[in-house]
Amino acid sequence: MKAALLEAFGWPEPPLNITEVQDPSIGTGEVLVDVLATCVAPYAAEVFSGARRYPLEPPVISGVGGIGRVVAAGPDATRLAPGDLVWCDSTVRSRDDAVAPDITLQGWSSAGEGGLRLSRHFHDGPFAERMAVPTENAVALGRVAAEDLPRWTALGILLVPYGGLLAAGLQAGETVLISGATGNFGSAGVAVALAMGAAAVVCPGRNAAVLADLERIFGDRVRTVRLTGAADVDTAAMRAAAPDAVDVVLDLLPPSAGTAPVRAAAMAVRPYGRVILMGGVGMLGGEDLALPYPWLMRNSITLRGQWMYPRTANHRLIQLIRSGLLDLGHERVTTFGLDRANEAVAHAAAHPGPFDRTVLMPHNSCTKGS
């Protein structure tokens, strides 16, 4: 089969090598799929260059999550069958510890020594014509029109904030503040929070054009705040933007953001509120996040870190989309064939904004915008 192989860090030199590799084989507990479409993360170039310092071991077929069609399933699969359309969830968990499983993001990243060991088996991701995934990670999609498949790859982005909002126990009618709302993951968080029934979403940011676009797309349930960089001023402005108190703060800022905007947003939450940390701040070094102990304690603030999402989130998010509560109509998609994988990575890096999706289609040699 054909694949885009990361042979060494340093992209774009060396670039991904578009080459023939051996087809993956499967055993019990695994499913083989034809990869139809996968969303190229805006920061893929940073991963492939080595700037993100991910514990990814080349040579590797990378990518993170995708849509596929089942070719074959292991003997323990009781419902999946060849021809089924599936979402291939990248979050792979070890099966020998139900309480604290090791995690790897297939073809992308991992946590700790256990996650790295797991990644050496579920090593390769979706930048290829075929891939093998754990049975539990092949989630049935049902009927999706072929022309809609590229938009459905947004699942890989939407699932991340959805996991954070599930961790927060978001209830319909509550107010959410999305720290990083003008970014790719943050804007997805805005859409998901509203689909889950948030009364309002406070969206701080510095990019006035993107803030205006969020208001245009989602209407008056979105409350935008132009950040000044003065922490106390920004915290006060975020509190004032909420129609009532801020119940949940979800941080999705990237490593480059620094801790100051994270802290300013967290401090806007109400007493007994919840703060969920899902971003990359501090992962490349620098100042750590400091929140006042007395403030946390006396206001009974729940502070939680969350990496990715529970397995059940896949099915539940798919249902949110199918119900019409979460609309994919505002997704702006540009597709690339596998032969142009390097162009796709460059395009994704140049188009990291809200609802911009760069999609690799391994069985399609054409390139088009939609």
PDB file of N, CA and C in Angstrom, residues 94-178:
ATOM      1  N   SER A  94      -4.397   0.995  27.056  1.00  0.00           N
ATOM      2  CA  SER A  94      -3.986  -0.366  27.386  1.00  0.00           C
ATOM      3  C   SER A  94      -5.162  -1.112  27.999  1.00  0.00           C
ATOM      4  N   ARG A  95      -5.193  -2.421  27.824  1.00  0.00           N
ATOM      5  CA  ARG A  95      -6.345  -3.220  28.246  1.00  0.00           C
ATOM      6  C   ARG A  95      -6.109  -3.952  29.559  1.00  0.00           C
ATOM      7  N   ASP A  96      -4.923  -3.792  30.146  1.00  0.00           N
ATOM      8  CA  ASP A  96      -4.604  -4.569  31.337  1.00  0.00           C
ATOM      9  C   ASP A  96      -4.639  -3.747  32.626  1.00  0.00           C
ATOM     10  N   ASP A  97      -5.242  -2.547  32.565  1.00  0.00           N
ATOM     11  CA  ASP A  97      -5.457  -1.748  33.777  1.00  0.00           C
ATOM     12  C   ASP A  97      -6.667  -0.860  33.538  1.00  0.00           C
ATOM     13  N   ALA A  98      -7.812  -1.269  34.040  1.00  0.00           N
ATOM     14  CA  ALA A  98      -9.051  -0.522  33.812  1.00  0.00           C
ATOM     15  C   ALA A  98      -9.100   0.759  34.622  1.00  0.00           C
ATOM     16  N   VAL A  99      -8.334   0.841  35.708  1.00  0.00           N
ATOM     17  CA  VAL A  99      -8.386   2.007  36.599  1.00  0.00           C
ATOM     18  C   VAL A  99      -7.533   3.151  36.057  1.00  0.00           C
ATOM     19  N   ALA A 100      -6.300   2.844  35.649  1.00  0.00           N
ATOM     20  CA  ALA A 100      -5.393   3.885  35.160  1.00  0.00           C
ATOM     21  C   ALA A 100      -4.660   3.369  33.923  1.00  0.00           C
ATOM     22  N   PRO A 101      -5.374   3.213  32.804  1.00  0.00           N
ATOM     23  CA  PRO A 101      -4.739   2.656  31.611  1.00  0.00           C
ATOM     24  C   PRO A 101      -3.691   3.596  31.028  1.00  0.00           C
ATOM     25  N   ASP A 102      -2.662   3.002  30.439  1.00  0.00           N
ATOM     26  CA  ASP A 102      -1.721   3.804  29.657  1.00  0.00           C
ATOM     27  C   ASP A 102      -2.406   4.223  28.359  1.00  0.00           C
ATOM     28  N   ILE A 103      -1.970   5.366  27.836  1.00  0.00           N
ATOM     29  CA  ILE A 103      -2.614   5.920  26.644  1.00  0.00           C
ATOM     30  C   ILE A 103      -1.572   6.290  25.596  1.00  0.00           C
ATOM     31  N   THR A 104      -1.871   5.954  24.355  1.00  0.00           N
ATOM     32  CA  THR A 104      -1.130   6.475  23.226  1.00  0.00           C
ATOM     33  C   THR A 104      -2.123   7.040  22.217  1.00  0.00           C
ATOM     34  N   LEU A 105      -1.739   8.080  21.534  1.00  0.00           N
ATOM     35  CA  LEU A 105      -2.511   8.579  20.401  1.00  0.00           C
ATOM     36  C   LEU A 105      -1.864   7.966  19.161  1.00  0.00           C
ATOM     37  N   GLN A 106      -2.562   7.044  18.552  1.00  0.00           N
ATOM     38  CA  GLN A 106      -1.986   6.210  17.495  1.00  0.00           C
ATOM     39  C   GLN A 106      -1.404   7.051  16.363  1.00  0.00           C
ATOM     40  N   GLY A 107      -0.109   6.884  16.133  1.00  0.00           N
ATOM     41  CA  GLY A 107       0.570   7.628  15.083  1.00  0.00           C
ATOM     42  C   GLY A 107       0.910   9.052  15.445  1.00  0.00           C
ATOM     43  N   TRP A 108       0.781   9.415  16.723  1.00  0.00           N
ATOM     44  CA  TRP A 108       0.878  10.835  17.059  1.00  0.00           C
ATOM     45  C   TRP A 108       1.673  11.131  18.321  1.00  0.00           C
ATOM     46  N   SER A 109       1.264  10.583  19.470  1.00  0.00           N
ATOM     47  CA  SER A 109       1.906  10.933  20.731  1.00  0.00           C
ATOM     48  C   SER A 109       1.571   9.876  21.773  1.00  0.00           C
ATOM     49  N   SER A 110       2.140  10.002  22.964  1.00  0.00           N
ATOM     50  CA  SER A 110       1.843   9.064  24.043  1.00  0.00           C
ATOM     51  C   SER A 110       2.230   9.697  25.366  1.00  0.00           C
ATOM     52  N   ALA A 111       1.843   9.040  26.459  1.00  0.00           N
ATOM     53  CA  ALA A 111       2.149   9.538  27.799  1.00  0.00           C
ATOM     54  C   ALA A 111       2.889   8.469  28.584  1.00  0.00           C
ATOM     55  N   GLY A 112       4.082   8.815  29.072  1.00  0.00           N
ATOM     56  CA  GLY A 112       4.810   7.919  29.945  1.00  0.00           C
ATOM     57  C   GLY A 112       5.392   6.711  29.229  1.00  0.00           C
ATOM     58  N   GLU A 113       6.143   5.904  29.985  1.00  0.00           N
ATOM     59  CA  GLU A 113       6.787   4.720  29.424  1.00  0.00           C
ATOM     60  C   GLU A 113       5.765   3.701  28.941  1.00  0.00           C
ATOM     61  N   GLY A 114       4.659   3.542  29.693  1.00  0.00           N
ATOM     62  CA  GLY A 114       3.625   2.599  29.281  1.00  0.00           C
ATOM     63  C   GLY A 114       2.982   3.008  27.978  1.00  0.00           C
ATOM     64  N   GLY A 115       2.694   4.303  27.829  1.00  0.00           N
ATOM     65  CA  GLY A 115       2.117   4.784  26.580  1.00  0.00           C
ATOM     66  C   GLY A 115       3.061   4.594  25.405  1.00  0.00           C
ATOM     67  N   LEU A 116       4.363   4.801  25.645  1.00  0.00           N
ATOM     68  CA  LEU A 116       5.353   4.614  24.590  1.00  0.00           C
ATOM     69  C   LEU A 116       5.428   3.151  24.171  1.00  0.00           C
ATOM     70  N   ARG A 117       5.375   2.233  25.141  1.00  0.00           N
ATOM     71  CA  ARG A 117       5.373   0.801  24.816  1.00  0.00           C
ATOM     72  C   ARG A 117       4.141   0.440  23.985  1.00  0.00           C
ATOM     73  N   LEU A 118       2.990   1.015  24.364  1.00  0.00           N
ATOM     74  CA  LEU A 118       1.761   0.749  23.623  1.00  0.00           C
ATOM     75  C   LEU A 118       1.866   1.274  22.192  1.00  0.00           C
ATOM     76  N   SER A 119       2.533   2.419  22.041  1.00  0.00           N
ATOM     77  CA  SER A 119       2.664   3.026  20.711  1.00  0.00           C
ATOM     78  C   SER A 119       3.520   2.188  19.774  1.00  0.00           C
ATOM     79  N   ARG A 120       4.349   1.343  20.326  1.00  0.00           N
ATOM     80  CA  ARG A 120       5.210   0.516  19.470  1.00  0.00           C
ATOM     81  C   ARG A 120       4.437  -0.633  18.824  1.00  0.00           C
ATOM     82  N   HIS A 121       3.246  -0.918  19.347  1.00  0.00           N
ATOM     83  CA  HIS A 121       2.369  -1.902  18.688  1.00  0.00           C
ATOM     84  C   HIS A 121       1.365  -1.193  17.789  1.00  0.00           C
ATOM     85  N   PHE A 122       0.609  -0.262  18.365  1.00  0.00           N
ATOM     86  CA  PHE A 122      -0.314   0.550  17.555  1.00  0.00           C
ATOM     87  C   PHE A 122       0.458   1.785  17.106  1.00  0.00           C
ATOM     88  N   HIS A 123       1.397   1.545  16.180  1.00  0.00           N
ATOM     89  CA  HIS A 123       2.417   2.546  15.864  1.00  0.00           C
ATOM     90  C   HIS A 123       1.981   3.521  14.786  1.00  0.00           C
ATOM     91  N   ASP A 124       1.319   2.976  13.756  1.00  0.00           N
ATOM     92  CA  ASP A 124       1.082   3.766  12.545  1.00  0.00           C
ATOM     93  C   ASP A 124      -0.327   4.333  12.492  1.00  0.00           C
ATOM     94  N   GLY A 125      -0.409   5.577  11.991  1.00  0.00           N
ATOM     95  CA  GLY A 125      -1.669   6.292  11.908  1.00  0.00           C
ATOM     96  C   GLY A 125      -2.263   6.288  10.503  1.00  0.00           C
ATOM     97  N   PRO A 126      -3.098   7.296  10.208  1.00  0.00           N
ATOM     98  CA  PRO A 126      -3.930   7.255   8.998  1.00  0.00           C
ATOM     99  C   PRO A 126      -3.352   7.891   7.741  1.00  0.00           C
ATOM    100  N   PHE A 127      -2.095   8.335   7.748  1.00  0.00           N
ATOM    101  CA  PHE A 127      -1.522   8.891   6.517  1.00  0.00           C
ATOM    102  C   PHE A 127      -1.107   7.738   5.590  1.00  0.00           C
ATOM    103  N   ALA A 128      -2.051   6.873   5.291  1.00  0.00           N
ATOM    104  CA  ALA A 128      -1.788   5.686   4.484  1.00  0.00           C
ATOM    105  C   ALA A 128      -3.109   5.180   3.910  1.00  0.00           C
ATOM    106  N   GLU A 129      -3.018   4.284   2.945  1.00  0.00           N
ATOM    107  CA  GLU A 129      -4.228   3.738   2.342  1.00  0.00           C
ATOM    108  C   GLU A 129      -4.963   2.796   3.288  1.00  0.00           C
ATOM    109  N   ARG A 130      -4.224   2.156   4.204  1.00  0.00           N
ATOM    110  CA  ARG A 130      -4.847   1.260   5.176  1.00  0.00           C
ATOM    111  C   ARG A 130      -4.196   1.436   6.544  1.00  0.00           C
ATOM    112  N   MET A 131      -4.960   1.098   7.582  1.00  0.00           N
ATOM    113  CA  MET A 131      -4.382   1.069   8.918  1.00  0.00           C
ATOM    114  C   MET A 131      -5.113   0.033   9.759  1.00  0.00           C
ATOM    115  N   ALA A 132      -4.428  -0.446  10.789  1.00  0.00           N
ATOM    116  CA  ALA A 132      -5.021  -1.371  11.750  1.00  0.00           C
ATOM    117  C   ALA A 132      -5.291  -0.602  13.034  1.00  0.00           C
ATOM    118  N   VAL A 133      -6.489  -0.797  13.599  1.00  0.00           N
ATOM    119  CA  VAL A 133      -6.860  -0.105  14.835  1.00  0.00           C
ATOM    120  C   VAL A 133      -7.435  -1.114  15.824  1.00  0.00           C
ATOM    121  N   PRO A 134      -7.379  -0.802  17.120  1.00  0.00           N
ATOM    122  CA  PRO A 134      -8.044  -1.673  18.090  1.00  0.00           C
ATOM    123  C   PRO A 134      -9.540  -1.756  17.780  1.00  0.00           C
ATOM    124  N   THR A 135     -10.128  -2.899  18.040  1.00  0.00           N
ATOM    125  CA  THR A 135     -11.548  -3.091  17.736  1.00  0.00           C
ATOM    126  C   THR A 135     -12.409  -2.008  18.363  1.00  0.00           C
ATOM    127  N   GLU A 136     -12.131  -1.667  19.634  1.00  0.00           N
ATOM    128  CA  GLU A 136     -12.959  -0.687  20.331  1.00  0.00           C
ATOM    129  C   GLU A 136     -12.777   0.727  19.801  1.00  0.00           C
ATOM    130  N   ASN A 137     -11.754   0.942  18.967  1.00  0.00           N
ATOM    131  CA  ASN A 137     -11.504   2.269  18.404  1.00  0.00           C
ATOM    132  C   ASN A 137     -12.124   2.459  17.033  1.00  0.00           C
ATOM    133  N   ALA A 138     -12.722   1.414  16.493  1.00  0.00           N
ATOM    134  CA  ALA A 138     -13.455   1.518  15.228  1.00  0.00           C
ATOM    135  C   ALA A 138     -14.929   1.718  15.567  1.00  0.00           C
ATOM    136  N   VAL A 139     -15.364   2.979  15.505  1.00  0.00           N
ATOM    137  CA  VAL A 139     -16.704   3.355  15.976  1.00  0.00           C
ATOM    138  C   VAL A 139     -17.629   3.512  14.770  1.00  0.00           C
ATOM    139  N   ALA A 140     -18.723   2.767  14.743  1.00  0.00           N
ATOM    140  CA  ALA A 140     -19.638   2.794  13.602  1.00  0.00           C
ATOM    141  C   ALA A 140     -20.185   4.195  13.369  1.00  0.00           C
ATOM    142  N   LEU A 141     -20.129   4.637  12.110  1.00  0.00           N
ATOM    143  CA  LEU A 141     -20.651   5.957  11.734  1.00  0.00           C
ATOM    144  C   LEU A 141     -22.046   5.883  11.137  1.00  0.00           C
ATOM    145  N   GLY A 142     -22.411   4.745  10.568  1.00  0.00           N
ATOM    146  CA  GLY A 142     -23.678   4.678   9.841  1.00  0.00           C
ATOM    147  C   GLY A 142     -23.515   5.299   8.462  1.00  0.00           C
ATOM    148  N   ARG A 143     -24.626   5.713   7.892  1.00  0.00           N
ATOM    149  CA  ARG A 143     -24.595   6.268   6.539  1.00  0.00           C
ATOM    150  C   ARG A 143     -24.088   7.713   6.542  1.00  0.00           C
ATOM    151  N   VAL A 144     -23.083   7.965   5.730  1.00  0.00           N
ATOM    152  CA  VAL A 144     -22.592   9.324   5.480  1.00  0.00           C
ATOM    153  C   VAL A 144     -22.336   9.432   3.985  1.00  0.00           C
ATOM    154  N   ALA A 145     -22.887  10.447   3.352  1.00  0.00           N
ATOM    155  CA  ALA A 145     -22.681  10.638   1.917  1.00  0.00           C
ATOM    156  C   ALA A 145     -21.196  10.861   1.639  1.00  0.00           C
ATOM    157  N   ALA A 146     -20.710  10.339   0.530  1.00  0.00           N
ATOM    158  CA  ALA A 146     -19.289  10.425   0.196  1.00  0.00           C
ATOM    159  C   ALA A 146     -18.792  11.863   0.204  1.00  0.00           C
ATOM    160  N   GLU A 147     -19.624  12.781  -0.294  1.00  0.00           N
ATOM    161  CA  GLU A 147     -19.191  14.180  -0.358  1.00  0.00           C
ATOM    162  C   GLU A 147     -19.103  14.838   1.022  1.00  0.00           C
ATOM    163  N   ASP A 148     -19.719  14.220   2.021  1.00  0.00           N
ATOM    164  CA  ASP A 148     -19.694  14.778   3.375  1.00  0.00           C
ATOM    165  C   ASP A 148     -18.557  14.228   4.235  1.00  0.00           C
ATOM    166  N   LEU A 149     -17.871  13.191   3.767  1.00  0.00           N
ATOM    167  CA  LEU A 149     -16.822  12.565   4.569  1.00  0.00           C
ATOM    168  C   LEU A 149     -15.748  13.549   5.020  1.00  0.00           C
ATOM    169  N   PRO A 150     -15.253  14.460   4.153  1.00  0.00           N
ATOM    170  CA  PRO A 150     -14.217  15.380   4.622  1.00  0.00           C
ATOM    171  C   PRO A 150     -14.654  16.223   5.820  1.00  0.00           C
ATOM    172  N   ARG A 151     -15.903  16.678   5.846  1.00  0.00           N
ATOM    173  CA  ARG A 151     -16.370  17.469   6.985  1.00  0.00           C
ATOM    174  C   ARG A 151     -16.431  16.625   8.263  1.00  0.00           C
ATOM    175  N   TRP A 152     -16.777  15.367   8.131  1.00  0.00           N
ATOM    176  CA  TRP A 152     -16.883  14.502   9.305  1.00  0.00           C
ATOM    177  C   TRP A 152     -15.536  14.237   9.963  1.00  0.00           C
ATOM    178  N   THR A 153     -14.425  14.489   9.251  1.00  0.00           N
ATOM    179  CA  THR A 153     -13.121  14.331   9.893  1.00  0.00           C
ATOM    180  C   THR A 153     -12.905  15.351  11.004  1.00  0.00           C
ATOM    181  N   ALA A 154     -13.754  16.384  11.055  1.00  0.00           N
ATOM    182  CA  ALA A 154     -13.685  17.354  12.152  1.00  0.00           C
ATOM    183  C   ALA A 154     -13.908  16.688  13.509  1.00  0.00           C
ATOM    184  N   LEU A 155     -14.429  15.463  13.512  1.00  0.00           N
ATOM    185  CA  LEU A 155     -14.567  14.717  14.766  1.00  0.00           C
ATOM    186  C   LEU A 155     -13.260  14.713  15.558  1.00  0.00           C
ATOM    187  N   GLY A 156     -12.130  14.601  14.858  1.00  0.00           N
ATOM    188  CA  GLY A 156     -10.842  14.544  15.540  1.00  0.00           C
ATOM    189  C   GLY A 156     -10.514  15.806  16.305  1.00  0.00           C
ATOM    190  N   ILE A 157     -11.049  16.935  15.873  1.00  0.00           N
ATOM    191  CA  ILE A 157     -10.862  18.210  16.581  1.00  0.00           C
ATOM    192  C   ILE A 157     -11.953  18.389  17.624  1.00  0.00           C
ATOM    193  N   LEU A 158     -13.197  18.141  17.242  1.00  0.00           N
ATOM    194  CA  LEU A 158     -14.340  18.381  18.129  1.00  0.00           C
ATOM    195  C   LEU A 158     -14.305  17.513  19.386  1.00  0.00           C
ATOM    196  N   LEU A 159     -13.774  16.304  19.268  1.00  0.00           N
ATOM    197  CA  LEU A 159     -13.768  15.391  20.411  1.00  0.00           C
ATOM    198  C   LEU A 159     -12.935  15.914  21.574  1.00  0.00           C
ATOM    199  N   VAL A 160     -11.901  16.692  21.282  1.00  0.00           N
ATOM    200  CA  VAL A 160     -11.027  17.165  22.360  1.00  0.00           C
ATOM    201  C   VAL A 160     -11.776  18.107  23.316  1.00  0.00           C
ATOM    202  N   PRO A 161     -12.369  19.220  22.847  1.00  0.00           N
ATOM    203  CA  PRO A 161     -13.136  20.040  23.786  1.00  0.00           C
ATOM    204  C   PRO A 161     -14.352  19.320  24.355  1.00  0.00           C
ATOM    205  N   TYR A 162     -14.931  18.403  23.576  1.00  0.00           N
ATOM    206  CA  TYR A 162     -16.067  17.640  24.102  1.00  0.00           C
ATOM    207  C   TYR A 162     -15.631  16.851  25.332  1.00  0.00           C
ATOM    208  N   GLY A 163     -14.439  16.262  25.280  1.00  0.00           N
ATOM    209  CA  GLY A 163     -13.920  15.557  26.444  1.00  0.00           C
ATOM    210  C   GLY A 163     -13.761  16.469  27.642  1.00  0.00           C
ATOM    211  N   GLY A 164     -13.315  17.700  27.408  1.00  0.00           N
ATOM    212  CA  GLY A 164     -13.174  18.652  28.504  1.00  0.00           C
ATOM    213  C   GLY A 164     -14.500  19.060  29.105  1.00  0.00           C
ATOM    214  N   LEU A 165     -15.492  19.260  28.262  1.00  0.00           N
ATOM    215  CA  LEU A 165     -16.810  19.670  28.759  1.00  0.00           C
ATOM    216  C   LEU A 165     -17.515  18.521  29.472  1.00  0.00           C
ATOM    217  N   LEU A 166     -17.272  17.289  29.028  1.00  0.00           N
ATOM    218  CA  LEU A 166     -17.787  16.134  29.772  1.00  0.00           C
ATOM    219  C   LEU A 166     -17.121  16.044  31.136  1.00  0.00           C
ATOM    220  N   ALA A 167     -15.806  16.287  31.178  1.00  0.00           N
ATOM    221  CA  ALA A 167     -15.082  16.255  32.451  1.00  0.00           C
ATOM    222  C   ALA A 167     -15.598  17.321  33.412  1.00  0.00           C
ATOM    223  N   ALA A 168     -16.057  18.442  32.860  1.00  0.00           N
ATOM    224  CA  ALA A 168     -16.602  19.522  33.687  1.00  0.00           C
ATOM    225  C   ALA A 168     -18.017  19.227  34.155  1.00  0.00           C
ATOM    226  N   GLY A 169     -18.646  18.215  33.577  1.00  0.00           N
ATOM    227  CA  GLY A 169     -20.041  17.941  33.906  1.00  0.00           C
ATOM    228  C   GLY A 169     -20.958  19.062  33.467  1.00  0.00           C
ATOM    229  N   LEU A 170     -20.686  19.649  32.304  1.00  0.00           N
ATOM    230  CA  LEU A 170     -21.485  20.773  31.814  1.00  0.00           C
ATOM    231  C   LEU A 170     -22.963  20.421  31.765  1.00  0.00           C
ATOM    232  N   GLN A 171     -23.781  21.314  32.309  1.00  0.00           N
ATOM    233  CA  GLN A 171     -25.232  21.150  32.292  1.00  0.00           C
ATOM    234  C   GLN A 171     -25.861  22.180  31.362  1.00  0.00           C
ATOM    235  N   ALA A 172     -26.960  21.806  30.729  1.00  0.00           N
ATOM    236  CA  ALA A 172     -27.685  22.749  29.880  1.00  0.00           C
ATOM    237  C   ALA A 172     -28.062  23.976  30.704  1.00  0.00           C
ATOM    238  N   GLY A 173     -27.880  25.146  30.110  1.00  0.00           N
ATOM    239  CA  GLY A 173     -28.211  26.393  30.788  1.00  0.00           C
ATOM    240  C   GLY A 173     -27.041  27.046  31.488  1.00  0.00           C
ATOM    241  N   GLU A 174     -25.903  26.363  31.573  1.00  0.00           N
ATOM    242  CA  GLU A 174     -24.732  26.957  32.226  1.00  0.00           C
ATOM    243  C   GLU A 174     -23.953  27.830  31.248  1.00  0.00           C
ATOM    244  N   THR A 175     -23.070  28.661  31.803  1.00  0.00           N
ATOM    245  CA  THR A 175     -22.218  29.534  31.003  1.00  0.00           C
ATOM    246  C   THR A 175     -20.798  28.992  31.010  1.00  0.00           C
ATOM    247  N   VAL A 176     -20.227  28.901  29.823  1.00  0.00           N
ATOM    248  CA  VAL A 176     -18.878  28.365  29.632  1.00  0.00           C
ATOM    249  C   VAL A 176     -17.963  29.472  29.126  1.00  0.00           C
ATOM    250  N   LEU A 177     -16.743  29.499  29.602  1.00  0.00           N
ATOM    251  CA  LEU A 177     -15.705  30.374  29.062  1.00  0.00           C
ATOM    252  C   LEU A 177     -14.670  29.474  28.391  1.00  0.00           C
ATOM    253  N   ILE A 178     -14.427  29.716  27.091  1.00  0.00           N
ATOM    254  CA  ILE A 178     -13.439  28.939  26.343  1.00  0.00           C
ATOM    255  C   ILE A 178     -12.177  29.775  26.201  1.00  0.00           C
TER     256      ILE A 178
END
